[in-house]
Amino acid sequence: MTDPHDSVDRKDPGATDDTGISPQAPLPEETSARLRRQAEGRLSTSHVPAPGALAPEEAERLIHELRVHQIELELQNDELLRTQEALETARSRYFDLYDLAPIGYVTLTDEGMIREANLAASALLETPRVALVGRPITRFILPEDQDILYRCRHRLRTMREPQTCELRLRTTQGVARWVRLDGCLEPHRTDTGHWRATLSDITESKAGEQRLLDVQARLHRVAGIAEISFLEWHPRTDAIVLPPEHTPTSDARNAASPQSLDAWLARLHPEDREPVRAALTHFATDREASREIHYRQRSENGDDLWFAAYLEPITDDLGRLERVLIVHRDVTQRKELEARALHLVQHDPLTGLPGRSLLHPLAAQMLAGAGRAGRRLAVLFVDLDGFKAINDNYGHAAGDEVLRQTAQRLRESFRADDLVARLGGDEFVIVLANILNEDDAASAAGTAIASLARPYPVGEQELTSLPSIGISLYPDDATTVEGLIKCADLAMYHAKQVSPGQFQFVTAALERQSEAVVALKAGLREAVSHNGFRLLYQPAIDLRSGAVIGVEALLRWPQADGSEIVPLVFLPIAESTGLIHDLGAWVLQEVLRQHRVWQTEGLPPIAVTVNVSARQFRHQSFLQRITDALRNGGVDPALVSLALGEATLLQDTSASRRLLDKLHALGVRVALDDFGLGSSCLGHIEDLPLDALEINRTLVRGLDGGARAPAIVETIVRLGRALQIKVTAIGVETESELRAVRDLGCDRAQGFHLGKPMTGDELAAWYRRRPPAPGSNPTPSLGSPP
């Protein structure tokens, strides 16, 4: 291709350039001489008569005019020269800009052949400028994009207005280069079909667009996997912009068309519309507000779907809120699972009745309504008498069936607006709504008792478990749910003790008893914190040798007035309050301390039996407490024996066996306490790793009164011999009882007849005063295995 500067120099003198100005270049000398000769020749052949002589004045005027004209022509010539220099400077600047422009310029024929191109176009097309002239522009465009150029050129011809298109160029590296082509017809030459085009490299912007599309595609896939979607709310205009999947058409422009906030809220559940509007407005004004909202939206099939939405502010360059991104996901399944889980937590899985956690809020709501309306309520506390015997004799499956039938009978006995709940075990609570007086509560309780007193058909059996019901009234007896349940529980306990199978209202006497229990609990906590207890020790005697083979530690609670509160009174309270664990730990530590004192005073090793309650034994920290106490006590674990009740060990024989094995691994011995009156199976006893059996004191007292007690004691002795464990008779108070247990084959005995409970010092003195057993060592050992 020729250089644009060269093409300009070869133009005719009369030609016009792009600026519209005709350049006047100086003529060469030979040209001037030739023109002068032609002029003189024309003058000599002219038939025009020569002018006559001029007057001097006329000649002088004419000479003056000629000189003026000459000067005028010189001035015009100078002006032309300056204009030509300016034009040349402009043309030079124009071609510099043309060549050095950052975008490509090409001039094309109607057929698309390249006539001119600048340096940027040459670089884009990767071809020298000279080689570009006369070549078709399509030679440099990918085949699949050439139709784009044809359509663009067709629009240019027909519409005769500038056109734009995007297409890809071939490259030597084989990677296509994206360009934007802007085409227009050549000015002043619209009749020739020639046209010009600019080529702008948009490869990077296309790559950015593709990356954005890829990110959006990945985000769409992630959103699909995560089951989330997006929308934007513009607080200033209240417009909601929905993504394509939320609009009825697939057209992208329609998909992005904004909706009003009201139109979007109309799709939500009526109860959620105003709360969602308020939450959005609050978030727009307070960026610290909650970013999560929950709402329901009606689906196409009419179901209400739950959504959880998370709000994210989008600000402008000045940090002002511009719009709010709302990311929401369908949480319907989660809500349903939460509702089911909440139902399972709040309802008893066996009976389907509300449980303890749901009873209190529902009852509190009923109390609040009754308080506002000035109505009365009643709370009934129901307990099934003899239910434990059903579990023990017929199994837990039978007990569960009785509970299910009890729940169903209670539902049928009360009104729909009454609340029936199960506290646990065989205890139920009913809240009677809107009663007039005590008679209404008594009538409802009587109906429930009549229904629950009927036998329960379980398999082929008909089982009976009479209910005892305690009744408290609102607001007469208490004004809180806890207070009413507590009073009804107290009344139920009284009915259970006095008249099982009946109901009992709470009375002033029962309330005083309750107050006494509260005071007892407070005193018990004080005694546990300040070591307000003491231990007494009662010796156990070997019935063959008469030797002292150990002692039992007995807990006492002395009072300031010199009296004592017996364990039968305070131990159940310690159990119910959980103080039994700290109390049991103190007992064991005190026993070990006393044992070290005895050793310091020269007494032989003394085996000590410590009583353990069911709640202690089942507690997760029981074994660790025993281990720590023995590690720090400085006493041989073989001298420590734990006495456990029959019901405690047989409640879960597998768990009991595992725990007893761990105690034996520590060296601790285990005795079965109060054996003989329970409903245990002897086969279960055989499975437990026991070291001793202790016969219940009730059987010992019955040895003088009939044949049943001796037969039972004899059976226990035979069981002990078969299991190769020692049998101890507890509560021997008379000489006749001592002879009876010795004759029946008991190995050991313990009771007031043999030795009263004594303090540690009293026991040491008693032991020193006691004569040696016949045929025994003068210093009999207290440490033989119990």
Short mmCIF file of C-alpha atoms in Angstrom, two decimals, residues 190-518:
data_model
loop_
_atom_site.label_atom_id
_atom_site.label_comp_id
_atom_site.label_asym_id
_atom_site.label_seq_id
_atom_site.Cartn_x
_atom_site.Cartn_y
_atom_site.Cartn_z
CA THR A 190 -21.59 8.20 -0.73
CA ASP A 191 -22.22 7.38 -4.37
CA THR A 192 -19.13 5.20 -4.76
CA GLY A 193 -20.03 2.54 -2.16
CA HIS A 194 -16.66 2.98 -0.46
CA TRP A 195 -16.81 2.78 3.30
CA ARG A 196 -14.62 3.12 6.33
CA ALA A 197 -14.36 1.02 9.43
CA THR A 198 -12.69 1.21 12.83
CA LEU A 199 -11.46 -1.98 14.52
CA SER A 200 -11.33 -1.94 18.35
CA ASP A 201 -9.69 -4.84 20.20
CA ILE A 202 -12.28 -6.10 22.73
CA THR A 203 -10.60 -9.42 23.49
CA GLU A 204 -10.01 -8.56 27.15
CA SER A 205 -13.51 -7.25 27.67
CA LYS A 206 -14.91 -10.37 26.00
CA ALA A 207 -12.74 -12.51 28.23
CA GLY A 208 -14.04 -10.54 31.21
CA GLU A 209 -17.60 -11.03 30.03
CA GLN A 210 -16.95 -14.74 29.63
CA ARG A 211 -15.43 -14.92 33.09
CA LEU A 212 -18.46 -13.13 34.46
CA LEU A 213 -20.75 -15.52 32.61
CA ASP A 214 -18.75 -18.47 33.98
CA VAL A 215 -18.99 -17.09 37.49
CA GLN A 216 -22.70 -16.51 37.06
CA ALA A 217 -23.12 -20.02 35.68
CA ARG A 218 -21.19 -21.50 38.60
CA LEU A 219 -23.14 -19.34 41.01
CA HIS A 220 -26.35 -20.53 39.39
CA ARG A 221 -25.26 -24.16 39.74
CA VAL A 222 -24.18 -23.61 43.34
CA ALA A 223 -27.45 -21.85 44.04
CA GLY A 224 -29.30 -24.77 42.50
CA ILE A 225 -27.36 -27.27 44.57
CA ALA A 226 -27.77 -25.21 47.72
CA GLU A 227 -31.41 -24.54 46.83
CA ILE A 228 -31.04 -20.78 47.19
CA SER A 229 -32.16 -17.91 44.99
CA PHE A 230 -31.66 -14.16 44.89
CA LEU A 231 -33.56 -10.95 44.53
CA GLU A 232 -32.75 -7.28 45.11
CA TRP A 233 -34.74 -4.60 46.84
CA HIS A 234 -34.14 -0.91 46.07
CA PRO A 235 -35.20 1.04 49.18
CA ARG A 236 -35.39 4.39 47.37
CA THR A 237 -37.86 3.19 44.75
CA ASP A 238 -39.31 0.16 46.57
CA ALA A 239 -38.54 -1.87 43.44
CA ILE A 240 -37.90 -5.60 43.63
CA VAL A 241 -35.70 -7.11 40.90
CA LEU A 242 -36.28 -10.82 40.47
CA PRO A 243 -34.01 -13.37 38.80
CA PRO A 244 -35.27 -15.10 35.62
CA GLU A 245 -36.66 -18.14 37.37
CA HIS A 246 -39.11 -15.95 39.30
CA THR A 247 -40.69 -14.35 36.22
CA PRO A 248 -43.32 -15.73 33.85
CA THR A 249 -41.18 -15.20 30.73
CA SER A 250 -37.72 -16.35 29.81
CA ASP A 251 -36.79 -13.09 28.09
CA ALA A 252 -33.84 -11.61 29.95
CA ARG A 253 -35.06 -8.04 29.76
CA ASN A 254 -38.46 -8.99 31.12
CA ALA A 255 -36.78 -11.19 33.69
CA ALA A 256 -34.92 -8.24 35.14
CA SER A 257 -37.93 -5.94 35.09
CA PRO A 258 -38.56 -4.57 38.59
CA GLN A 259 -41.67 -5.26 40.61
CA SER A 260 -42.90 -3.19 43.50
CA LEU A 261 -42.33 -4.30 47.05
CA ASP A 262 -46.08 -4.47 47.55
CA ALA A 263 -46.44 -6.82 44.58
CA TRP A 264 -43.77 -9.11 45.98
CA LEU A 265 -45.20 -9.01 49.50
CA ALA A 266 -48.60 -9.98 48.09
CA ARG A 267 -47.12 -13.40 47.28
CA LEU A 268 -46.32 -14.02 50.95
CA HIS A 269 -48.55 -15.43 53.66
CA PRO A 270 -50.89 -12.69 54.94
CA GLU A 271 -49.52 -13.00 58.48
CA ASP A 272 -45.95 -12.50 57.26
CA ARG A 273 -46.35 -9.50 54.95
CA GLU A 274 -46.17 -6.66 57.47
CA PRO A 275 -43.45 -8.31 59.62
CA VAL A 276 -41.28 -8.76 56.50
CA ARG A 277 -41.92 -5.16 55.39
CA ALA A 278 -40.99 -3.92 58.87
CA ALA A 279 -37.83 -6.06 58.93
CA LEU A 280 -36.69 -4.73 55.54
CA THR A 281 -37.38 -1.13 56.51
CA HIS A 282 -35.55 -1.57 59.80
CA PHE A 283 -32.55 -3.10 58.04
CA ALA A 284 -32.44 -0.23 55.55
CA THR A 285 -32.20 2.31 58.37
CA ASP A 286 -30.14 0.28 60.85
CA ARG A 287 -27.37 -1.85 59.40
CA GLU A 288 -26.95 -3.57 62.80
CA ALA A 289 -30.48 -4.97 62.61
CA SER A 290 -31.08 -8.68 62.17
CA ARG A 291 -29.97 -9.96 58.79
CA GLU A 292 -32.27 -13.00 58.79
CA ILE A 293 -36.01 -13.11 58.26
CA HIS A 294 -38.40 -16.02 57.85
CA TYR A 295 -41.62 -16.00 55.90
CA ARG A 296 -44.09 -18.23 54.12
CA GLN A 297 -44.90 -18.06 50.43
CA ARG A 298 -47.78 -19.72 48.61
CA SER A 299 -46.66 -22.31 46.01
CA GLU A 300 -48.36 -23.08 42.72
CA ASN A 301 -50.25 -26.01 44.23
CA GLY A 302 -51.52 -23.87 47.09
CA ASP A 303 -49.12 -25.04 49.80
CA ASP A 304 -47.34 -22.58 52.05
CA LEU A 305 -43.57 -22.92 51.73
CA TRP A 306 -41.20 -21.62 54.39
CA PHE A 307 -38.23 -19.46 53.33
CA ALA A 308 -35.26 -18.19 55.29
CA ALA A 309 -33.88 -14.95 53.82
CA TYR A 310 -30.50 -13.36 54.55
CA LEU A 311 -30.06 -9.63 53.91
CA GLU A 312 -26.82 -8.17 52.53
CA PRO A 313 -26.41 -4.40 51.99
CA ILE A 314 -24.98 -3.12 48.68
CA THR A 315 -23.62 0.41 48.94
CA ASP A 316 -22.41 3.06 46.51
CA ASP A 317 -18.92 4.62 46.44
CA LEU A 318 -19.85 6.89 49.35
CA GLY A 319 -21.01 4.02 51.53
CA ARG A 320 -24.69 4.88 51.18
CA LEU A 321 -27.17 2.02 50.93
CA GLU A 322 -28.09 1.54 47.29
CA ARG A 323 -29.94 -1.75 47.38
CA VAL A 324 -30.38 -4.86 49.52
CA LEU A 325 -29.49 -8.32 48.26
CA ILE A 326 -31.94 -10.88 49.57
CA VAL A 327 -30.64 -14.46 49.47
CA HIS A 328 -33.39 -16.87 50.36
CA ARG A 329 -33.79 -20.61 50.43
CA ASP A 330 -36.65 -23.01 50.88
CA VAL A 331 -36.54 -24.28 54.48
CA THR A 332 -39.94 -25.98 54.45
CA GLN A 333 -38.47 -29.40 55.11
CA ARG A 334 -36.31 -28.04 57.91
CA LYS A 335 -39.32 -26.31 59.46
CA GLU A 336 -41.30 -29.55 59.28
CA LEU A 337 -38.44 -31.47 60.89
CA GLU A 338 -38.13 -28.82 63.57
CA ALA A 339 -41.87 -28.98 64.20
CA ARG A 340 -41.72 -32.77 64.47
CA ALA A 341 -38.66 -32.58 66.71
CA LEU A 342 -40.34 -29.95 68.86
CA HIS A 343 -43.42 -32.13 69.07
CA LEU A 344 -41.28 -35.08 70.15
CA VAL A 345 -39.48 -32.95 72.72
CA GLN A 346 -42.66 -31.39 74.06
CA HIS A 347 -44.82 -34.51 73.91
CA ASP A 348 -44.47 -37.83 75.63
CA PRO A 349 -43.52 -40.37 72.94
CA LEU A 350 -45.34 -43.19 74.71
CA THR A 351 -48.75 -41.56 75.24
CA GLY A 352 -48.64 -38.59 72.85
CA LEU A 353 -49.63 -36.25 75.68
CA PRO A 354 -47.83 -32.95 76.27
CA GLY A 355 -44.73 -33.46 78.38
CA ARG A 356 -43.24 -31.46 81.20
CA SER A 357 -41.61 -28.91 78.87
CA LEU A 358 -44.94 -28.11 77.16
CA LEU A 359 -47.10 -28.35 80.28
CA HIS A 360 -45.69 -25.23 81.92
CA PRO A 361 -46.11 -22.75 79.01
CA LEU A 362 -49.59 -24.05 78.15
CA ALA A 363 -50.70 -23.98 81.79
CA ALA A 364 -49.19 -20.51 82.24
CA GLN A 365 -51.21 -19.32 79.24
CA MET A 366 -54.38 -20.77 80.77
CA LEU A 367 -53.60 -19.08 84.10
CA ALA A 368 -53.03 -15.73 82.42
CA GLY A 369 -56.37 -15.99 80.60
CA ALA A 370 -58.16 -16.97 83.79
CA GLY A 371 -56.55 -14.07 85.64
CA ARG A 372 -57.69 -11.53 83.04
CA ALA A 373 -61.23 -12.92 82.99
CA GLY A 374 -61.50 -13.43 86.75
CA ARG A 375 -62.12 -17.18 86.35
CA ARG A 376 -60.95 -20.10 88.51
CA LEU A 377 -58.85 -23.10 87.50
CA ALA A 378 -58.02 -26.43 89.07
CA VAL A 379 -54.90 -28.58 88.82
CA LEU A 380 -55.19 -32.33 89.31
CA PHE A 381 -52.11 -34.44 90.07
CA VAL A 382 -52.72 -38.13 89.23
CA ASP A 383 -50.55 -41.03 90.40
CA LEU A 384 -51.19 -44.74 89.77
CA ASP A 385 -50.96 -46.93 92.88
CA GLY A 386 -49.26 -50.26 92.40
CA PHE A 387 -47.86 -49.38 89.00
CA LYS A 388 -44.33 -50.44 89.98
CA ALA A 389 -45.64 -53.92 90.81
CA ILE A 390 -47.10 -54.17 87.29
CA ASN A 391 -43.68 -53.38 85.81
CA ASP A 392 -41.93 -55.83 88.13
CA ASN A 393 -44.38 -58.70 87.72
CA TYR A 394 -45.51 -58.33 84.09
CA GLY A 395 -42.66 -56.45 82.48
CA HIS A 396 -42.17 -52.95 81.13
CA ALA A 397 -44.16 -53.69 77.97
CA ALA A 398 -47.24 -54.33 80.11
CA GLY A 399 -46.53 -51.17 82.11
CA ASP A 400 -46.25 -49.11 78.91
CA GLU A 401 -49.60 -50.45 77.71
CA VAL A 402 -51.22 -49.47 81.02
CA LEU A 403 -49.81 -45.94 80.63
CA ARG A 404 -51.11 -45.68 77.06
CA GLN A 405 -54.59 -46.75 78.15
CA THR A 406 -54.42 -44.37 81.13
CA ALA A 407 -53.65 -41.46 78.80
CA GLN A 408 -56.54 -42.37 76.51
CA ARG A 409 -58.98 -42.66 79.44
CA LEU A 410 -57.87 -39.28 80.77
CA ARG A 411 -58.44 -37.70 77.34
CA GLU A 412 -61.96 -39.11 77.30
CA SER A 413 -62.67 -38.02 80.89
CA PHE A 414 -61.98 -34.31 80.43
CA ARG A 415 -63.18 -31.53 78.14
CA ALA A 416 -61.42 -30.45 74.97
CA ASP A 417 -60.28 -27.16 76.53
CA ASP A 418 -58.74 -28.92 79.54
CA LEU A 419 -55.05 -29.69 79.48
CA VAL A 420 -53.93 -33.31 80.05
CA ALA A 421 -50.16 -33.91 80.35
CA ARG A 422 -47.76 -36.58 81.54
CA LEU A 423 -45.00 -35.55 83.92
CA GLY A 424 -43.17 -38.87 83.74
CA GLY A 425 -43.45 -42.38 85.13
CA ASP A 426 -47.03 -42.94 86.30
CA GLU A 427 -47.69 -39.26 87.08
CA PHE A 428 -50.15 -37.12 85.10
CA VAL A 429 -51.30 -33.52 85.50
CA ILE A 430 -54.63 -32.10 84.35
CA VAL A 431 -55.45 -28.38 84.27
CA LEU A 432 -59.22 -27.80 84.36
CA ALA A 433 -60.22 -24.61 82.57
CA ASN A 434 -63.01 -22.32 83.79
CA ILE A 435 -64.46 -24.10 86.81
CA LEU A 436 -67.07 -22.46 89.01
CA ASN A 437 -66.16 -23.96 92.38
CA GLU A 438 -64.60 -26.92 94.19
CA ASP A 439 -67.54 -29.13 93.26
CA ASP A 440 -66.62 -28.89 89.59
CA ALA A 441 -63.07 -30.03 90.36
CA ALA A 442 -64.32 -32.83 92.63
CA SER A 443 -66.76 -34.02 89.98
CA ALA A 444 -64.02 -34.10 87.32
CA ALA A 445 -61.68 -35.97 89.67
CA GLY A 446 -64.40 -38.49 90.49
CA THR A 447 -65.02 -39.10 86.78
CA ALA A 448 -61.31 -39.70 86.22
CA ILE A 449 -61.05 -42.10 89.17
CA ALA A 450 -64.05 -44.10 87.95
CA SER A 451 -62.47 -44.39 84.50
CA LEU A 452 -58.97 -45.29 85.72
CA ALA A 453 -60.21 -47.77 88.34
CA ARG A 454 -61.48 -50.14 85.66
CA PRO A 455 -59.15 -53.08 84.92
CA TYR A 456 -56.65 -52.62 82.09
CA PRO A 457 -56.79 -55.39 79.47
CA VAL A 458 -53.17 -56.25 78.63
CA GLY A 459 -52.76 -59.35 76.51
CA GLU A 460 -54.64 -62.10 78.31
CA GLN A 461 -54.41 -60.31 81.66
CA GLU A 462 -56.63 -57.70 83.29
CA LEU A 463 -54.46 -55.48 85.44
CA THR A 464 -55.60 -53.01 88.09
CA SER A 465 -53.90 -49.81 89.22
CA LEU A 466 -56.00 -47.43 91.30
CA PRO A 467 -55.38 -43.69 90.87
CA SER A 468 -54.75 -41.23 93.68
CA ILE A 469 -55.49 -37.61 92.80
CA GLY A 470 -54.47 -34.38 94.48
CA ILE A 471 -56.34 -31.14 93.68
CA SER A 472 -55.27 -27.51 93.99
CA LEU A 473 -57.31 -24.43 93.02
CA TYR A 474 -56.39 -21.15 91.35
CA PRO A 475 -56.18 -18.56 92.79
CA ASP A 476 -57.07 -20.03 96.21
CA ASP A 477 -54.02 -22.25 96.76
CA ALA A 478 -51.40 -20.69 94.47
CA THR A 479 -51.09 -18.23 91.61
CA THR A 480 -48.30 -19.88 89.59
CA VAL A 481 -48.13 -23.11 87.65
CA GLU A 482 -45.27 -24.39 89.80
CA GLY A 483 -47.14 -23.54 93.00
CA LEU A 484 -50.36 -25.21 91.88
CA ILE A 485 -48.57 -28.40 90.77
CA LYS A 486 -46.63 -28.47 94.03
CA CYS A 487 -49.82 -28.15 96.09
CA ALA A 488 -51.63 -30.78 94.01
CA ASP A 489 -48.63 -33.11 94.37
CA LEU A 490 -48.72 -32.68 98.13
CA ALA A 491 -52.44 -33.42 98.21
CA MET A 492 -51.95 -36.48 95.99
CA TYR A 493 -49.24 -37.81 98.31
CA HIS A 494 -51.60 -37.41 101.24
CA ALA A 495 -54.40 -39.24 99.37
CA LYS A 496 -51.98 -42.03 98.49
CA GLN A 497 -51.03 -42.46 102.16
CA VAL A 498 -54.48 -42.10 103.66
CA SER A 499 -57.02 -43.27 101.08
CA PRO A 500 -55.54 -44.80 97.89
CA GLY A 501 -57.87 -44.63 94.92
CA GLN A 502 -59.45 -41.34 96.08
CA PHE A 503 -58.88 -37.63 95.59
CA GLN A 504 -57.74 -35.04 98.10
CA PHE A 505 -57.86 -31.24 98.07
CA VAL A 506 -54.88 -29.37 99.40
CA THR A 507 -55.51 -28.15 102.95
CA ALA A 508 -53.89 -25.77 105.38
CA ALA A 509 -52.39 -28.72 107.25
CA LEU A 510 -50.86 -30.08 104.09
CA GLU A 511 -49.51 -26.63 103.30
CA ARG A 512 -47.92 -26.47 106.74
CA GLN A 513 -46.40 -29.86 106.07
CA SER A 514 -45.09 -28.54 102.75
CA GLU A 515 -43.60 -25.53 104.51
CA ALA A 516 -41.90 -27.89 106.94
CA VAL A 517 -40.42 -29.80 104.03
CA VAL A 518 -39.11 -26.56 102.54
#
